[in-house]
Amino acid sequence: NNLGIVYTEGDLYKYFENTYSNTLEHSLTFRKQFGDINWKSTFKYSWENYEYETFEAFGNNFAIIVTPSLDAFATEDISASSQVREIQSQNIYGTLYLNFKDTYIVDALLRQDESSLFGVDARKNLYYRVSAAYRVTETFDLPLIDDLKLRFAQGTSGNRPGFSWQYETFSLNNGSASPSTLGNTELKPSETTETEFAVNANVGKVAVEAIYSIAETRDQFLRVPLLPVAGFNAQYQNAGTVQSNTIEFNIYANLAQ
C-alpha cells in the first residue's frame, strides 16, 4: 500500500515464570548485667534457597487463523527460549553489645557469607562491623548542651556477582554454540570498607549531627576482554577499586509540641 504498512497474519506470545524461595533461620540471644556493664550477644544462622525458571515462545504469522496455539504456526516461524536458576546461600554471624553506665558503648559484628554465586574457590567470605560511642555529657556538665556523643564506626560489606559470571557461557545460534565468556572459579564479591566519625549534640529542642566517612570498594566486577588465543571473548574479574569521602551535616528541630 501507499502508506508503507506491512500486514501480517497475526502473532502469538506465551510466557511462563515460576519462582520458589525457602529460608531457614536459627538464632540465640544472651543478655547479662555485670555490675555497671550491660552485655548482649546474638548468634544467628540462616540458609536460603532460591529457584527461578522462565519459558517464553513467540509465533509469527498464523498458518491456521483463530487458533491460539503454537501448533498453528510453521516451525520456521516459532522462536523459544528458557532459563533456569538456583541460588543457595548461608550466613553465620555473631554480635556483641557492651554498655558501661550508658556512657561507653561498644557494638561489634562478625559475619561469614557463603553463596553459590561466588566462584567455587571463593565461596566463603568474612565481614565485620565495630562501633564505639562516648557520651561526654554523662561525665562532664557542659553549658547549654544537654547531650553530646562522639561516635566511631568501621565495617565491611559485600556485593554479590551475577548468576552466570563465574561460569563459562556460550552463544547459541541455529543450534550451534560459540564461546562467549570464560568462567572464573576465583570470582568473589566486591568488598566495601567504610569508616565513619560522627558527633551528635542536643541543645534544647535542636539536635545537630556531623558525620565524616571514608569508603573504599575493592574487587569491583569488570568484564575484561581476552586475547583470541583464549577462545573466549571476555571474563568477569575482580579488578576495580573506587574510593570516596563524604561530609554530612544535619539539623533537627522540634519547633512545635
mmCIF file of C-alpha atoms in Angstrom:
data_model
loop_
_atom_site.group_PDB
_atom_site.id
_atom_site.type_symbol
_atom_site.label_atom_id
_atom_site.label_comp_id
_atom_site.label_asym_id
_atom_site.label_seq_id
_atom_site.Cartn_x
_atom_site.Cartn_y
_atom_site.Cartn_z
ATOM 1 C CA ASN A 1 0.000 0.000 0.000
ATOM 2 C CA ASN A 2 0.976 3.637 -0.366
ATOM 3 C CA LEU A 3 1.449 4.114 3.405
ATOM 4 C CA GLY A 4 4.212 1.504 3.664
ATOM 5 C CA ILE A 5 2.272 -0.549 6.236
ATOM 6 C CA VAL A 6 3.139 -4.267 6.311
ATOM 7 C CA TYR A 7 0.333 -6.597 7.324
ATOM 8 C CA THR A 8 0.953 -9.985 8.980
ATOM 9 C CA GLU A 9 -1.268 -12.948 9.684
ATOM 10 C CA GLY A 10 -1.049 -12.325 13.439
ATOM 11 C CA ASP A 11 1.323 -13.262 16.281
ATOM 12 C CA LEU A 12 1.140 -15.326 19.466
ATOM 13 C CA TYR A 13 3.317 -14.872 22.553
ATOM 14 C CA LYS A 14 3.365 -17.189 25.580
ATOM 15 C CA TYR A 15 5.318 -16.677 28.792
ATOM 16 C CA PHE A 16 5.737 -18.777 31.941
ATOM 17 C CA GLU A 17 7.561 -17.865 35.135
ATOM 18 C CA ASN A 18 7.957 -19.781 38.376
ATOM 19 C CA THR A 19 9.796 -18.598 41.494
ATOM 20 C CA TYR A 20 10.430 -20.641 44.630
ATOM 21 C CA SER A 21 12.132 -19.351 47.774
ATOM 22 C CA ASN A 22 12.858 -21.140 51.039
ATOM 23 C CA THR A 23 14.513 -19.692 54.158
ATOM 24 C CA LEU A 24 15.640 -21.313 57.408
ATOM 25 C CA GLU A 25 16.860 -19.302 60.394
ATOM 26 C CA HIS A 26 18.058 -20.113 63.916
ATOM 27 C CA SER A 27 19.128 -17.528 66.477
ATOM 28 C CA LEU A 28 20.328 -17.456 70.083
ATOM 29 C CA THR A 29 20.402 -14.313 72.246
ATOM 30 C CA PHE A 30 22.234 -13.894 75.546
ATOM 31 C CA ARG A 31 21.766 -10.970 77.957
ATOM 32 C CA LYS A 32 23.600 -10.357 81.230
ATOM 33 C CA GLN A 33 24.210 -7.490 83.648
ATOM 34 C CA PHE A 34 27.692 -7.401 85.239
ATOM 35 C CA GLY A 35 27.604 -4.552 87.727
ATOM 36 C CA ASP A 36 27.582 -1.390 85.599
ATOM 37 C CA ILE A 37 28.119 -3.315 82.341
ATOM 38 C CA ASN A 38 25.160 -4.371 80.228
ATOM 39 C CA TRP A 39 26.140 -7.236 77.900
ATOM 40 C CA LYS A 40 24.129 -8.644 74.992
ATOM 41 C CA SER A 41 25.233 -11.212 72.392
ATOM 42 C CA THR A 42 23.388 -12.778 69.473
ATOM 43 C CA PHE A 43 24.346 -15.763 67.344
ATOM 44 C CA LYS A 44 22.424 -16.479 64.155
ATOM 45 C CA TYR A 45 22.452 -18.978 61.289
ATOM 46 C CA SER A 46 20.434 -18.538 58.097
ATOM 47 C CA TRP A 47 20.061 -20.672 54.960
ATOM 48 C CA GLU A 48 18.360 -19.573 51.745
ATOM 49 C CA ASN A 49 17.408 -21.392 48.577
ATOM 50 C CA TYR A 50 16.089 -19.521 45.557
ATOM 51 C CA GLU A 51 14.876 -21.154 42.347
ATOM 52 C CA TYR A 52 13.782 -19.278 39.255
ATOM 53 C CA GLU A 53 12.502 -20.674 35.952
ATOM 54 C CA THR A 54 11.142 -18.929 32.855
ATOM 55 C CA PHE A 55 9.952 -20.062 29.437
ATOM 56 C CA GLU A 56 8.766 -17.936 26.537
ATOM 57 C CA ALA A 57 7.731 -18.706 22.973
ATOM 58 C CA PHE A 58 6.771 -16.500 20.053
ATOM 59 C CA GLY A 59 4.964 -17.441 16.869
ATOM 60 C CA ASN A 60 4.735 -15.174 13.829
ATOM 61 C CA ASN A 61 2.121 -15.425 11.032
ATOM 62 C CA PHE A 62 -0.717 -17.811 11.887
ATOM 63 C CA ALA A 63 -0.990 -20.703 9.440
ATOM 64 C CA ILE A 64 -4.415 -21.504 10.912
ATOM 65 C CA ILE A 65 -6.394 -18.424 11.938
ATOM 66 C CA VAL A 66 -8.214 -18.035 15.264
ATOM 67 C CA THR A 67 -6.204 -20.902 16.801
ATOM 68 C CA PRO A 68 -4.338 -19.701 19.934
ATOM 69 C CA SER A 69 -1.763 -22.495 19.873
ATOM 70 C CA LEU A 70 1.848 -22.677 18.748
ATOM 71 C CA ASP A 71 0.837 -25.671 16.650
ATOM 72 C CA ALA A 72 -0.870 -23.182 14.344
ATOM 73 C CA PHE A 73 2.491 -21.834 13.108
ATOM 74 C CA ALA A 74 5.075 -23.157 10.726
ATOM 75 C CA THR A 75 8.210 -24.418 12.516
ATOM 76 C CA GLU A 76 10.414 -21.715 10.994
ATOM 77 C CA ASP A 77 8.072 -19.033 12.367
ATOM 78 C CA ILE A 78 8.467 -20.130 16.015
ATOM 79 C CA SER A 79 11.181 -18.964 18.424
ATOM 80 C CA ALA A 80 11.525 -20.016 22.051
ATOM 81 C CA SER A 81 13.880 -19.546 24.990
ATOM 82 C CA SER A 82 14.066 -20.727 28.606
ATOM 83 C CA GLN A 83 16.078 -20.063 31.736
ATOM 84 C CA VAL A 84 16.627 -21.962 34.992
ATOM 85 C CA ARG A 85 18.489 -20.611 38.020
ATOM 86 C CA GLU A 86 19.114 -21.962 41.515
ATOM 87 C CA ILE A 87 20.962 -19.969 44.174
ATOM 88 C CA GLN A 88 21.872 -21.179 47.643
ATOM 89 C CA SER A 89 23.451 -19.180 50.439
ATOM 90 C CA GLN A 90 24.103 -19.498 54.139
ATOM 91 C CA ASN A 91 25.243 -16.973 56.726
ATOM 92 C CA ILE A 92 26.652 -17.304 60.224
ATOM 93 C CA TYR A 93 27.146 -14.234 62.375
ATOM 94 C CA GLY A 94 27.610 -13.143 65.944
ATOM 95 C CA THR A 95 27.136 -9.765 67.628
ATOM 96 C CA LEU A 96 28.460 -8.259 70.853
ATOM 97 C CA TYR A 97 26.980 -5.221 72.601
ATOM 98 C CA LEU A 98 28.539 -3.657 75.716
ATOM 99 C CA ASN A 99 27.199 -0.639 77.585
ATOM 100 C CA PHE A 100 29.041 0.771 80.585
ATOM 101 C CA LYS A 101 26.948 3.173 82.679
ATOM 102 C CA ASP A 102 25.239 4.355 79.484
ATOM 103 C CA THR A 103 28.462 6.302 78.861
ATOM 104 C CA TYR A 104 30.745 3.981 76.896
ATOM 105 C CA ILE A 105 29.044 1.846 74.249
ATOM 106 C CA VAL A 106 30.630 -0.796 72.017
ATOM 107 C CA ASP A 107 28.839 -2.770 69.309
ATOM 108 C CA ALA A 108 30.565 -5.407 67.136
ATOM 109 C CA LEU A 109 29.535 -7.946 64.494
ATOM 110 C CA LEU A 110 31.345 -10.746 62.656
ATOM 111 C CA ARG A 111 29.644 -12.493 59.726
ATOM 112 C CA GLN A 112 30.549 -15.267 57.319
ATOM 113 C CA ASP A 113 28.730 -15.127 53.987
ATOM 114 C CA GLU A 114 28.672 -18.210 51.763
ATOM 115 C CA SER A 115 26.856 -18.243 48.422
ATOM 116 C CA SER A 116 26.739 -20.320 45.247
ATOM 117 C CA LEU A 117 27.065 -17.020 43.329
ATOM 118 C CA PHE A 118 30.706 -16.872 44.375
ATOM 119 C CA GLY A 119 33.362 -18.806 42.452
ATOM 120 C CA VAL A 120 33.943 -22.346 43.675
ATOM 121 C CA ASP A 121 37.351 -21.303 45.070
ATOM 122 C CA ALA A 122 35.943 -18.247 46.877
ATOM 123 C CA ARG A 123 32.698 -19.482 48.412
ATOM 124 C CA LYS A 124 33.282 -18.181 51.969
ATOM 125 C CA ASN A 125 33.843 -14.512 52.824
ATOM 126 C CA LEU A 126 34.148 -12.746 56.188
ATOM 127 C CA TYR A 127 32.724 -9.312 57.045
ATOM 128 C CA TYR A 128 32.811 -7.261 60.218
ATOM 129 C CA ARG A 129 31.449 -4.151 61.859
ATOM 130 C CA VAL A 130 32.639 -2.417 65.011
ATOM 131 C CA SER A 131 31.372 0.818 66.517
ATOM 132 C CA ALA A 132 32.087 2.745 69.681
ATOM 133 C CA ALA A 133 30.418 5.741 71.281
ATOM 134 C CA TYR A 134 31.245 8.019 74.199
ATOM 135 C CA ARG A 135 28.544 10.179 75.786
ATOM 136 C CA VAL A 136 30.569 13.115 77.029
ATOM 137 C CA THR A 137 27.722 14.694 78.996
ATOM 138 C CA GLU A 138 27.485 11.620 81.218
ATOM 139 C CA THR A 139 30.946 12.531 82.512
ATOM 140 C CA PHE A 140 31.082 16.330 82.219
ATOM 141 C CA ASP A 141 28.481 19.071 82.628
ATOM 142 C CA LEU A 142 28.612 21.236 79.534
ATOM 143 C CA PRO A 143 26.870 24.616 79.386
ATOM 144 C CA LEU A 144 23.852 24.759 77.022
ATOM 145 C CA ILE A 145 24.450 21.203 75.764
ATOM 146 C CA ASP A 146 22.006 18.574 77.013
ATOM 147 C CA ASP A 147 23.662 15.594 75.334
ATOM 148 C CA LEU A 148 26.960 15.220 73.458
ATOM 149 C CA LYS A 149 28.011 11.950 71.873
ATOM 150 C CA LEU A 150 31.189 11.075 69.964
ATOM 151 C CA ARG A 151 30.910 8.099 67.615
ATOM 152 C CA PHE A 152 33.250 5.944 65.554
ATOM 153 C CA ALA A 153 32.358 3.018 63.307
ATOM 154 C CA GLN A 154 34.057 0.810 60.739
ATOM 155 C CA GLY A 155 32.636 -2.097 58.783
ATOM 156 C CA THR A 156 32.769 -4.138 55.612
ATOM 157 C CA SER A 157 30.053 -5.360 53.265
ATOM 158 C CA GLY A 158 29.958 -7.324 50.032
ATOM 159 C CA ASN A 159 28.162 -7.122 46.700
ATOM 160 C CA ARG A 160 27.378 -10.456 45.062
ATOM 161 C CA PRO A 161 28.225 -11.114 41.393
ATOM 162 C CA GLY A 162 25.711 -12.002 38.698
ATOM 163 C CA PHE A 163 24.414 -15.548 38.378
ATOM 164 C CA SER A 164 26.389 -16.610 35.297
ATOM 165 C CA TRP A 165 29.583 -14.619 35.819
ATOM 166 C CA GLN A 166 31.561 -17.491 37.360
ATOM 167 C CA TYR A 167 30.651 -19.963 34.582
ATOM 168 C CA GLU A 168 31.720 -20.491 31.002
ATOM 169 C CA THR A 169 28.951 -19.202 28.750
ATOM 170 C CA PHE A 170 28.206 -19.830 25.075
ATOM 171 C CA SER A 171 26.124 -18.047 22.466
ATOM 172 C CA LEU A 172 23.619 -20.246 20.637
ATOM 173 C CA ASN A 173 22.617 -19.578 17.048
ATOM 174 C CA ASN A 174 20.615 -22.082 14.992
ATOM 175 C CA GLY A 175 21.702 -24.910 17.279
ATOM 176 C CA SER A 176 25.402 -24.006 17.060
ATOM 177 C CA ALA A 177 27.328 -22.930 20.189
ATOM 178 C CA SER A 178 30.210 -20.454 20.155
ATOM 179 C CA PRO A 179 32.319 -19.483 23.232
ATOM 180 C CA SER A 180 31.368 -16.183 24.860
ATOM 181 C CA THR A 181 32.556 -15.661 28.469
ATOM 182 C CA LEU A 182 35.337 -17.599 30.196
ATOM 183 C CA GLY A 183 34.489 -18.884 33.678
ATOM 184 C CA ASN A 184 36.251 -17.680 36.827
ATOM 185 C CA THR A 185 36.364 -20.050 39.807
ATOM 186 C CA GLU A 186 38.046 -17.350 41.934
ATOM 187 C CA LEU A 187 35.351 -14.693 41.421
ATOM 188 C CA LYS A 188 34.465 -13.228 44.812
ATOM 189 C CA PRO A 189 32.140 -10.463 45.981
ATOM 190 C CA SER A 190 33.337 -6.898 45.765
ATOM 191 C CA GLU A 191 34.030 -5.538 49.250
ATOM 192 C CA THR A 192 33.333 -2.087 50.626
ATOM 193 C CA THR A 193 35.104 -0.846 53.757
ATOM 194 C CA GLU A 194 33.619 2.254 55.356
ATOM 195 C CA THR A 195 34.979 4.256 58.277
ATOM 196 C CA GLU A 196 32.797 6.876 59.954
ATOM 197 C CA PHE A 197 33.429 9.601 62.518
ATOM 198 C CA ALA A 198 30.449 11.448 63.965
ATOM 199 C CA VAL A 199 29.337 13.942 66.602
ATOM 200 C CA ASN A 200 25.788 14.223 67.930
ATOM 201 C CA ALA A 201 24.651 17.115 70.128
ATOM 202 C CA ASN A 202 21.291 18.104 71.615
ATOM 203 C CA VAL A 203 20.714 21.702 72.599
ATOM 204 C CA GLY A 204 17.197 22.243 73.858
ATOM 205 C CA LYS A 205 14.811 21.393 71.018
ATOM 206 C CA VAL A 206 17.571 21.301 68.410
ATOM 207 C CA ALA A 207 19.649 18.244 67.528
ATOM 208 C CA VAL A 208 22.820 18.554 65.456
ATOM 209 C CA GLU A 209 24.707 15.748 63.726
ATOM 210 C CA ALA A 210 28.026 15.951 61.858
ATOM 211 C CA ILE A 211 29.440 12.922 60.001
ATOM 212 C CA TYR A 212 32.631 12.329 58.062
ATOM 213 C CA SER A 213 33.015 8.999 56.287
ATOM 214 C CA ILE A 214 35.645 7.326 54.122
ATOM 215 C CA ALA A 215 34.638 4.436 51.853
ATOM 216 C CA GLU A 216 36.668 2.157 49.598
ATOM 217 C CA THR A 217 35.237 -0.543 47.345
ATOM 218 C CA ARG A 218 37.739 -3.154 46.185
ATOM 219 C CA ASP A 219 37.468 -6.065 43.759
ATOM 220 C CA GLN A 220 34.730 -4.471 41.676
ATOM 221 C CA PHE A 221 33.363 -6.596 38.841
ATOM 222 C CA LEU A 222 34.698 -5.886 35.367
ATOM 223 C CA ARG A 223 34.110 -7.779 32.117
ATOM 224 C CA VAL A 224 37.697 -7.914 30.889
ATOM 225 C CA PRO A 225 38.350 -8.554 27.166
ATOM 226 C CA LEU A 226 40.582 -11.564 26.408
ATOM 227 C CA LEU A 227 43.033 -12.302 23.634
ATOM 228 C CA PRO A 228 41.650 -14.505 20.821
ATOM 229 C CA VAL A 229 44.022 -17.321 21.847
ATOM 230 C CA ALA A 230 41.891 -17.819 24.996
ATOM 231 C CA GLY A 231 38.968 -18.990 22.847
ATOM 232 C CA PHE A 232 36.544 -16.714 24.734
ATOM 233 C CA ASN A 233 35.718 -13.037 24.232
ATOM 234 C CA ALA A 234 35.937 -11.906 27.855
ATOM 235 C CA GLN A 235 35.979 -12.901 31.537
ATOM 236 C CA TYR A 236 34.407 -11.375 34.638
ATOM 237 C CA GLN A 237 37.158 -10.480 37.101
ATOM 238 C CA ASN A 238 37.635 -8.636 40.406
ATOM 239 C CA ALA A 239 39.637 -5.745 39.011
ATOM 240 C CA GLY A 240 38.348 -2.340 40.118
ATOM 241 C CA THR A 241 38.752 -0.033 43.138
ATOM 242 C CA VAL A 242 36.734 3.090 43.980
ATOM 243 C CA GLN A 243 37.289 5.493 46.892
ATOM 244 C CA SER A 244 35.046 8.247 48.227
ATOM 245 C CA ASN A 245 34.846 10.758 51.086
ATOM 246 C CA THR A 246 31.578 12.163 52.429
ATOM 247 C CA ILE A 247 30.781 15.032 54.777
ATOM 248 C CA GLU A 248 27.241 15.211 56.144
ATOM 249 C CA PHE A 249 25.675 17.796 58.429
ATOM 250 C CA ASN A 250 22.124 17.518 59.761
ATOM 251 C CA ILE A 251 19.991 19.753 61.981
ATOM 252 C CA TYR A 252 16.731 18.566 63.534
ATOM 253 C CA ALA A 253 14.397 20.912 65.364
ATOM 254 C CA ASN A 254 11.166 20.310 67.279
ATOM 255 C CA LEU A 255 9.508 23.672 66.722
ATOM 256 C CA ALA A 256 6.035 22.719 67.908
ATOM 257 C CA GLN A 257 4.902 20.275 70.579
#
